[in-house]
Coordinates of C-alpha atoms in Angstrom, one line a residue:
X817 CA -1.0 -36.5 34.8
X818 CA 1.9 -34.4 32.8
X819 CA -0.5 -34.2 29.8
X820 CA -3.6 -32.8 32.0
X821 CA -1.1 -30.6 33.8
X822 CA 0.2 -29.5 29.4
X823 CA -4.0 -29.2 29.1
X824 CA -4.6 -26.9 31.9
X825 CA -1.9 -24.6 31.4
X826 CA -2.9 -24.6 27.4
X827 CA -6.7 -23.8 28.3
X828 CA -5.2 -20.7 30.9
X829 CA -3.6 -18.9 28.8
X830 CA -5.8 -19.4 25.9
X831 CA -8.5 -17.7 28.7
X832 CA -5.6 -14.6 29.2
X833 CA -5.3 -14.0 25.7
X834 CA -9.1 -13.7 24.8
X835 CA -10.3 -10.7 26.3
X836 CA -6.6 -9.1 26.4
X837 CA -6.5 -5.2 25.8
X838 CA -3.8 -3.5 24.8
X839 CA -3.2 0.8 24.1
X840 CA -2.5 1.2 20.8
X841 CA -2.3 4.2 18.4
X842 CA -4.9 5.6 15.4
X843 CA -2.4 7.2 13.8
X844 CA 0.4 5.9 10.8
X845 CA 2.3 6.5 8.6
X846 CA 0.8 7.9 5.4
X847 CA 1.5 4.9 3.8
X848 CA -0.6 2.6 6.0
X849 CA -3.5 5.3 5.3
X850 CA -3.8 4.6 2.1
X851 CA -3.3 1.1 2.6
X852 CA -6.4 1.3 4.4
X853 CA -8.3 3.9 3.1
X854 CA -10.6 2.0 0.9
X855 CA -11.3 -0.2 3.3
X856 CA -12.3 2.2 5.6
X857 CA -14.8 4.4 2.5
X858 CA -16.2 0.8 2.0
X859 CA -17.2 -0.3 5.3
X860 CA -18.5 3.0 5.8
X861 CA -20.6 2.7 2.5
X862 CA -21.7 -0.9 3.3
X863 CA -23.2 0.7 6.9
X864 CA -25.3 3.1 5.0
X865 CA -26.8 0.5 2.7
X866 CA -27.2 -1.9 5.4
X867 CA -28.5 0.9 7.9
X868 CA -30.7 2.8 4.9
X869 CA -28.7 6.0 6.9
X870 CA -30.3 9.2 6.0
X871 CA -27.1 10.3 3.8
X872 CA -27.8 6.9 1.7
X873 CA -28.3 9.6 -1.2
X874 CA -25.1 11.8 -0.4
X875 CA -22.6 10.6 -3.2
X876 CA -19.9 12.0 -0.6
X877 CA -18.8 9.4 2.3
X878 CA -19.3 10.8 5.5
X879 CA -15.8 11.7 6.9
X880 CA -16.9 11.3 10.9
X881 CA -18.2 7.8 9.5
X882 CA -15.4 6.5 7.4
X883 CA -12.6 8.2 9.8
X884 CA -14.0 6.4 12.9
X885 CA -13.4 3.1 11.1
X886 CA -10.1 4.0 9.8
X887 CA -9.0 4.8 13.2
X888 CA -10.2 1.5 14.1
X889 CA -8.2 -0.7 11.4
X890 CA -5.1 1.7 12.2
X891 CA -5.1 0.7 16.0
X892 CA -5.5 -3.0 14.7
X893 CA -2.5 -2.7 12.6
X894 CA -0.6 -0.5 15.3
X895 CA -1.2 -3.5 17.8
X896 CA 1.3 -5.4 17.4
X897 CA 1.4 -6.8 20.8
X898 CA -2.8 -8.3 20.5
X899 CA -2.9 -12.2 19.7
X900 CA -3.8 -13.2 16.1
X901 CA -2.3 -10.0 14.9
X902 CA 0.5 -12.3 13.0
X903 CA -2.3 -13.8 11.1
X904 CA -4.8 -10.9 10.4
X905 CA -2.0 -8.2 9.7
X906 CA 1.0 -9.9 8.5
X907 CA 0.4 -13.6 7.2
X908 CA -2.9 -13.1 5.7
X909 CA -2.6 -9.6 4.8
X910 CA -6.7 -9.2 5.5
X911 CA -8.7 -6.3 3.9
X912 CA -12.5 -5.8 2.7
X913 CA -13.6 -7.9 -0.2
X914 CA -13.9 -5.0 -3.1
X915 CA -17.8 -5.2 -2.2
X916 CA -19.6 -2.4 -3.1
X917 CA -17.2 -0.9 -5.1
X918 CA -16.7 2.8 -4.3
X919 CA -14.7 4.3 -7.4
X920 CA -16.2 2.9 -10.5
X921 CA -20.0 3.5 -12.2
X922 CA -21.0 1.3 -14.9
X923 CA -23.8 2.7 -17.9
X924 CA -25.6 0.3 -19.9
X925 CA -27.6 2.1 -22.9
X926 CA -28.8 1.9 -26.6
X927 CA -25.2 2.7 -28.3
X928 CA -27.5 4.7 -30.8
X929 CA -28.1 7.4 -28.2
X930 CA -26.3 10.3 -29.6
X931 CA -24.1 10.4 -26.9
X932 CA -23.6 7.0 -26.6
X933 CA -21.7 7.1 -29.4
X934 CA -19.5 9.6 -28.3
X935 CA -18.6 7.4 -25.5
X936 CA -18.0 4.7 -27.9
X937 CA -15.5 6.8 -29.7
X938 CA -13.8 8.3 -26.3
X939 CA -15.2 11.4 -26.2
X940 CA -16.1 12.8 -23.0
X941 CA -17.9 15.0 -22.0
X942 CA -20.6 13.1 -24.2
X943 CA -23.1 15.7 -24.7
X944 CA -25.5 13.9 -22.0
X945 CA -25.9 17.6 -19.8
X946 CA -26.4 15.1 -16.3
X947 CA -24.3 12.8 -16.9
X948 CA -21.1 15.0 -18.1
X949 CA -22.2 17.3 -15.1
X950 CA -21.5 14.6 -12.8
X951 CA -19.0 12.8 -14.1
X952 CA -17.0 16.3 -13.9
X953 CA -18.1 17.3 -10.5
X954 CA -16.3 14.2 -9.2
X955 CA -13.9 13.7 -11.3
X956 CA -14.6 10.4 -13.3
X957 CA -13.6 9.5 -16.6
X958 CA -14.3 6.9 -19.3
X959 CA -12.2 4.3 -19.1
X960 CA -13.5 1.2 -21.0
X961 CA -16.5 0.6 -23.5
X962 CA -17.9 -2.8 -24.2
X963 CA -19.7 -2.5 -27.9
X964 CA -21.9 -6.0 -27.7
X965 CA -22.5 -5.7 -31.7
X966 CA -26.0 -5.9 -31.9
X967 CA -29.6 -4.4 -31.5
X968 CA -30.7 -6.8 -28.7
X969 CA -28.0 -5.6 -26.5
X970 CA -27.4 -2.3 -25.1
X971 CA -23.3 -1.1 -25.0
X972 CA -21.4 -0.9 -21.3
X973 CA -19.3 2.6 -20.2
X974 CA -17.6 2.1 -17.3
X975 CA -16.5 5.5 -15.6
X976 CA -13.9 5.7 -12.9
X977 CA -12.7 8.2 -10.0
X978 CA -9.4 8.1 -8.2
X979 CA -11.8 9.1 -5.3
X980 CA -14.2 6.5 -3.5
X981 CA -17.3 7.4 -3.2
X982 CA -21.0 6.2 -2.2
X983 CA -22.1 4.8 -5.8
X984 CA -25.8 4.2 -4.5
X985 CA -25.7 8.1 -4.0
X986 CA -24.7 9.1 -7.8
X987 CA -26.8 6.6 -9.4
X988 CA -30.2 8.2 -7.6
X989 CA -29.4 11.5 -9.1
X990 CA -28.4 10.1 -12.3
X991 CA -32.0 8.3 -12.5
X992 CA -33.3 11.0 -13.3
X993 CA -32.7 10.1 -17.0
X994 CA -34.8 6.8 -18.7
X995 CA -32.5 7.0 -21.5
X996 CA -29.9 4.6 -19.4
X997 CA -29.5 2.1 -16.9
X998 CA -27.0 2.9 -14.0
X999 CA -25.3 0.5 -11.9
X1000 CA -22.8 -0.4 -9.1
X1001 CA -20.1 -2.4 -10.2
X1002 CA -19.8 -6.0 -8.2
X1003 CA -17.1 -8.7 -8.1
X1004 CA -18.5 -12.2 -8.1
X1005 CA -17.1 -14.7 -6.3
X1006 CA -16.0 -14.3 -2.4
X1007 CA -12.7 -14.0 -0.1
X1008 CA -11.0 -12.6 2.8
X1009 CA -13.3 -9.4 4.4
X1010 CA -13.3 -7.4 6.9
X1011 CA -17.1 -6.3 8.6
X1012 CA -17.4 -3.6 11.4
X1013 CA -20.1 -2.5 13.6
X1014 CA -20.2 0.5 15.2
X1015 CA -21.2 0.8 18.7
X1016 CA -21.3 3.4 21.8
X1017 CA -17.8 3.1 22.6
X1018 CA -16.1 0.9 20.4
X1019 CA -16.0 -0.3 16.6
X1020 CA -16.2 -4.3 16.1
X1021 CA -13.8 -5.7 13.7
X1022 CA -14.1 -8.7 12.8
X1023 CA -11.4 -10.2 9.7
X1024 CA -11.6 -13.2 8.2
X1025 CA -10.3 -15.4 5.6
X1026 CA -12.1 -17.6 3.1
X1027 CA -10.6 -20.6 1.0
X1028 CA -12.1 -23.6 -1.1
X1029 CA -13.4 -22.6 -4.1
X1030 CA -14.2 -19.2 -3.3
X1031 CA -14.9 -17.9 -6.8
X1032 CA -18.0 -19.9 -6.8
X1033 CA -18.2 -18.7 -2.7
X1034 CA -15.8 -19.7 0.2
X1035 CA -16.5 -23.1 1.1
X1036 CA -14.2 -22.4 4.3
X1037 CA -13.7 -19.2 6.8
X1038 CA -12.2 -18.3 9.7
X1039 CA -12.7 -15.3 11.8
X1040 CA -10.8 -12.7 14.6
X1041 CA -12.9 -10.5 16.3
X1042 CA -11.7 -7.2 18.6
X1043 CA -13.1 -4.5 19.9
X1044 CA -11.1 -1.0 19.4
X1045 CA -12.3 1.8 21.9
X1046 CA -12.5 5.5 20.8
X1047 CA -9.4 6.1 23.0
X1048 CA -7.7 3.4 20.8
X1049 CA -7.5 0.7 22.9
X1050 CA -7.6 -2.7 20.9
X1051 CA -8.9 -5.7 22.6
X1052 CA -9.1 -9.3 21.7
X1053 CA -12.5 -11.0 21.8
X1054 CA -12.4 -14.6 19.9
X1055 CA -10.8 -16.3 17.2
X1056 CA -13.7 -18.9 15.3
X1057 CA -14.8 -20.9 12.7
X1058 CA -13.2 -23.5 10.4
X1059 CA -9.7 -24.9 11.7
X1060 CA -6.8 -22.9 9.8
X1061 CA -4.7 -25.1 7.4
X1062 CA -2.0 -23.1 6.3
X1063 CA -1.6 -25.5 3.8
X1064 CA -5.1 -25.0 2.5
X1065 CA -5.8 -21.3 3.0
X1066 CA -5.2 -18.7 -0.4
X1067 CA -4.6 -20.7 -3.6
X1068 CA -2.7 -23.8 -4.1
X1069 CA -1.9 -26.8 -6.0
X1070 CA -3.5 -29.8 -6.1
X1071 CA -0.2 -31.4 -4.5
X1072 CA -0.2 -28.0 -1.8
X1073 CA 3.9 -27.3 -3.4
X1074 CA 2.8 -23.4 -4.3
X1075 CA 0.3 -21.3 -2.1
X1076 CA -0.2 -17.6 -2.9
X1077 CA -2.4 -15.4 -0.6
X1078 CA -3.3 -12.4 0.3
X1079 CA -6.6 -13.0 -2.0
X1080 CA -8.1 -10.3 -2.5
X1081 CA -4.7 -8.3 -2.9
X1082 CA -3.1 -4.8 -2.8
X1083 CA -0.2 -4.2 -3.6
X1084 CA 1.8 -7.4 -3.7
X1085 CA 1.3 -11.1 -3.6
X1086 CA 3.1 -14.0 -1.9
X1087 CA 4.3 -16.6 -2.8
X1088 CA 5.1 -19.6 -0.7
X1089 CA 6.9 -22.2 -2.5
X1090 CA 9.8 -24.6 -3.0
X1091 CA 10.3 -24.3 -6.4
X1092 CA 13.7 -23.2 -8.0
X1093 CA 13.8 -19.6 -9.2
X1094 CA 9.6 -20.0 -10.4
X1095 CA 8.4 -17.2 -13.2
X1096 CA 5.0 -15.3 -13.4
X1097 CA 2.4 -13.8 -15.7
X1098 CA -0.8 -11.7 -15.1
X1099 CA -3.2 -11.7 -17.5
X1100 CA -6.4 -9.5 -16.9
X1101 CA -9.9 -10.8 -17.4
X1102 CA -9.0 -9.9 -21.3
X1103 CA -6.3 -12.3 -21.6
X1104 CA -4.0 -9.3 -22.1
X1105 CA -0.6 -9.9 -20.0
X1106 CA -0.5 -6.5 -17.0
X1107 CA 2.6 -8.3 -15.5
X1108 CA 5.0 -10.4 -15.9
X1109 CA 8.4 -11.8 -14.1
X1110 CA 10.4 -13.9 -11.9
X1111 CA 9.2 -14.0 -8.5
X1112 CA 12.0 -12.9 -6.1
X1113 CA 11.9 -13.2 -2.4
X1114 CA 8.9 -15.6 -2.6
X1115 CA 6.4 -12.2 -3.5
X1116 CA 5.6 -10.3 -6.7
X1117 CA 5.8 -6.6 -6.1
X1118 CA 4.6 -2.9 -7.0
X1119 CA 1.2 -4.2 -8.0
X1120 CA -0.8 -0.7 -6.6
X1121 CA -0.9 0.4 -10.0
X1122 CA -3.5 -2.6 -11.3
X1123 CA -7.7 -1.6 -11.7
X1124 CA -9.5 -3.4 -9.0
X1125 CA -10.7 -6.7 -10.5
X1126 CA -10.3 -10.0 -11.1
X1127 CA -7.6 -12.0 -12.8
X1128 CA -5.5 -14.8 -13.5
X1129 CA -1.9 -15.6 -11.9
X1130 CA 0.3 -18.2 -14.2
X1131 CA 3.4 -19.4 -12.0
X1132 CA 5.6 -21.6 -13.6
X1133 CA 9.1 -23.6 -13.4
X1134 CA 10.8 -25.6 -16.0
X1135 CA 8.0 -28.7 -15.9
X1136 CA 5.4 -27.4 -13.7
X1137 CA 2.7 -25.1 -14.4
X1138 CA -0.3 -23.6 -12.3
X1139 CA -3.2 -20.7 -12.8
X1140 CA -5.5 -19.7 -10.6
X1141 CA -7.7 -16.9 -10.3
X1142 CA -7.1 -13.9 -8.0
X1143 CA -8.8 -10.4 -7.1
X1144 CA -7.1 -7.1 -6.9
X1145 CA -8.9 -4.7 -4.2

């Protein structure tokens, strides 16, 4: 009888939680902006695509569209109080999977082109009339050139803008030209995300988390939905999917010692361990070392700085070592 009695009670305030709304704020500290400011650009990008919107060839990202959706992820964050928000906020750290990206345009040409090879010694403006036209307008510059080394293969620029933008738009106008191929930049693999819908009255959030061999595609996810209201109300639909193992979720040994999560990351990583006084070392996808350390306080810090991308995370103590692969938004 007591356990039925334990049931009950479990299964009525399970009922109270969903459907909970609480007044929260859209507003933060400038901080917490940026924190979520790409995410905001990219869901906002990821609705025109998905919409084909009639500003699908505006290279700038509506501000009424990406501010609406910032608001949104700010009175998430603000809501302290709204269940899950430990999870989606604070132990999982959740933000958009760097899908499309927003800041970076990748060219692919003939490295004979005249201006080709003025990208392939690091000149820019390149004497391509469009292209530099663009490319100052807003504000990207060259920051890596892949030479391939032969005549079967045309040479990658990659161009980049502290500025997000919609990519889709700039390539259109840069298609202009047959001389190149232009193209969107896309992380392979999958992870934690964030999608959002748009409705009369509210924005739908819905965060989730992926694990199990998620550069090949998350075997595993879990999802929190809410609705936030235009007056910045948040409330709490559902929590779903595959059952949370804290053990299993982010990256972890094979014995589940070392798990390190949020993946993708910001601005930090975490570290949960129980290893004595463990160091660390970044490599990029070059095999050149970006960080490097002892991790203190179970995180590794002031990582803002790092190109979006993927890379590889070493951790070691004196006769343990692990490496696994993890993506910076």
């Amino acid at each position: 009888m007591k356990n039925v009695l334990t049931l009950i009670t479990l299964l009525i305030f399970a009922q109270l939680s969903i459907g909970q709304i609480v007044q929260s704020s859209c507003t933060a500290h400038d901080s917490i902006i940026e924190k979520y400011n790409d995410d905001a650009d990219r869901l906002a990008v990821r609705k025109i695509e998905r919409d084909s919107l009639s500003y699908i060839d505006n290279v700038e990202i509506p501000n009424q569209l990406s501010d609406t959706i910032l608001n949104a992820l700010l009175a998430v964050y603000n809501a302290t109080s709204i269940p899950a928000w430990d999870s989606v906020i604070d132990r999982y750290e959740i933000h958009t999977f760097p899908n499309p990206n927003i800041n970076k345009l990748l060219i692919s040409a003939d490295s004979s082109l005249a201006w080709m090879e003025q990208l392939q010694s690091g000149n820019s403006p390149s004497a391509h009339p469009l292209l530099d036209s663009l490319m100052t307008k807003y504000n990207f510059t060259l920051t890596s050139y892949y030479d391939f080394g032969g005549s079967w293969y045309l040479d990658d620029a990659t161009f980049t803008s502290d500025s997000n933008y919609n990519i889709t738009g700039l390539i259109n106008l840069l298609d202009t030209t047959q001389e190149a191929e232009f193209r969107k930049m896309y992380f392979a693999g999958d992870g934690n995300d964030i999608t959002s819908t748009i409705n009369n009255d509210h924005v739908e959030l819905i965060y989730s988390i992926g694990w199990g061999d998620c550069p090949a595609g998350c075997i595993n996810r879990h999802y929190w939905k809410y609705k936030v209201y235009f007056d910045c109300r948040v409330e709490f639909i559902s929590s779903y999917g595959d059952p949370v193992i804290p053990s299993s979720v982010g990256i972890s040994t094979e014995n589940q010692k070392v798990t390190v999560y949020p993946n993708p990351f910001n601005d930090r990583i975490k570290v949960t361990h129980n290893w004595s006084e463990p160091n660390f070392t970044l490599f990029d996808v070059t095999g050149k070392i970006v960080k490097s350390g002892v991790i203190e306080n179970k995180q590794i810090n002031n990582l803002n700085e790092l190109p979006s991308g993927q890379y590889l995370l070493k951790i070691t103590n004196s006769n343990q070592t692990i490496i696994r692969k993890i993506i910076k938004n």
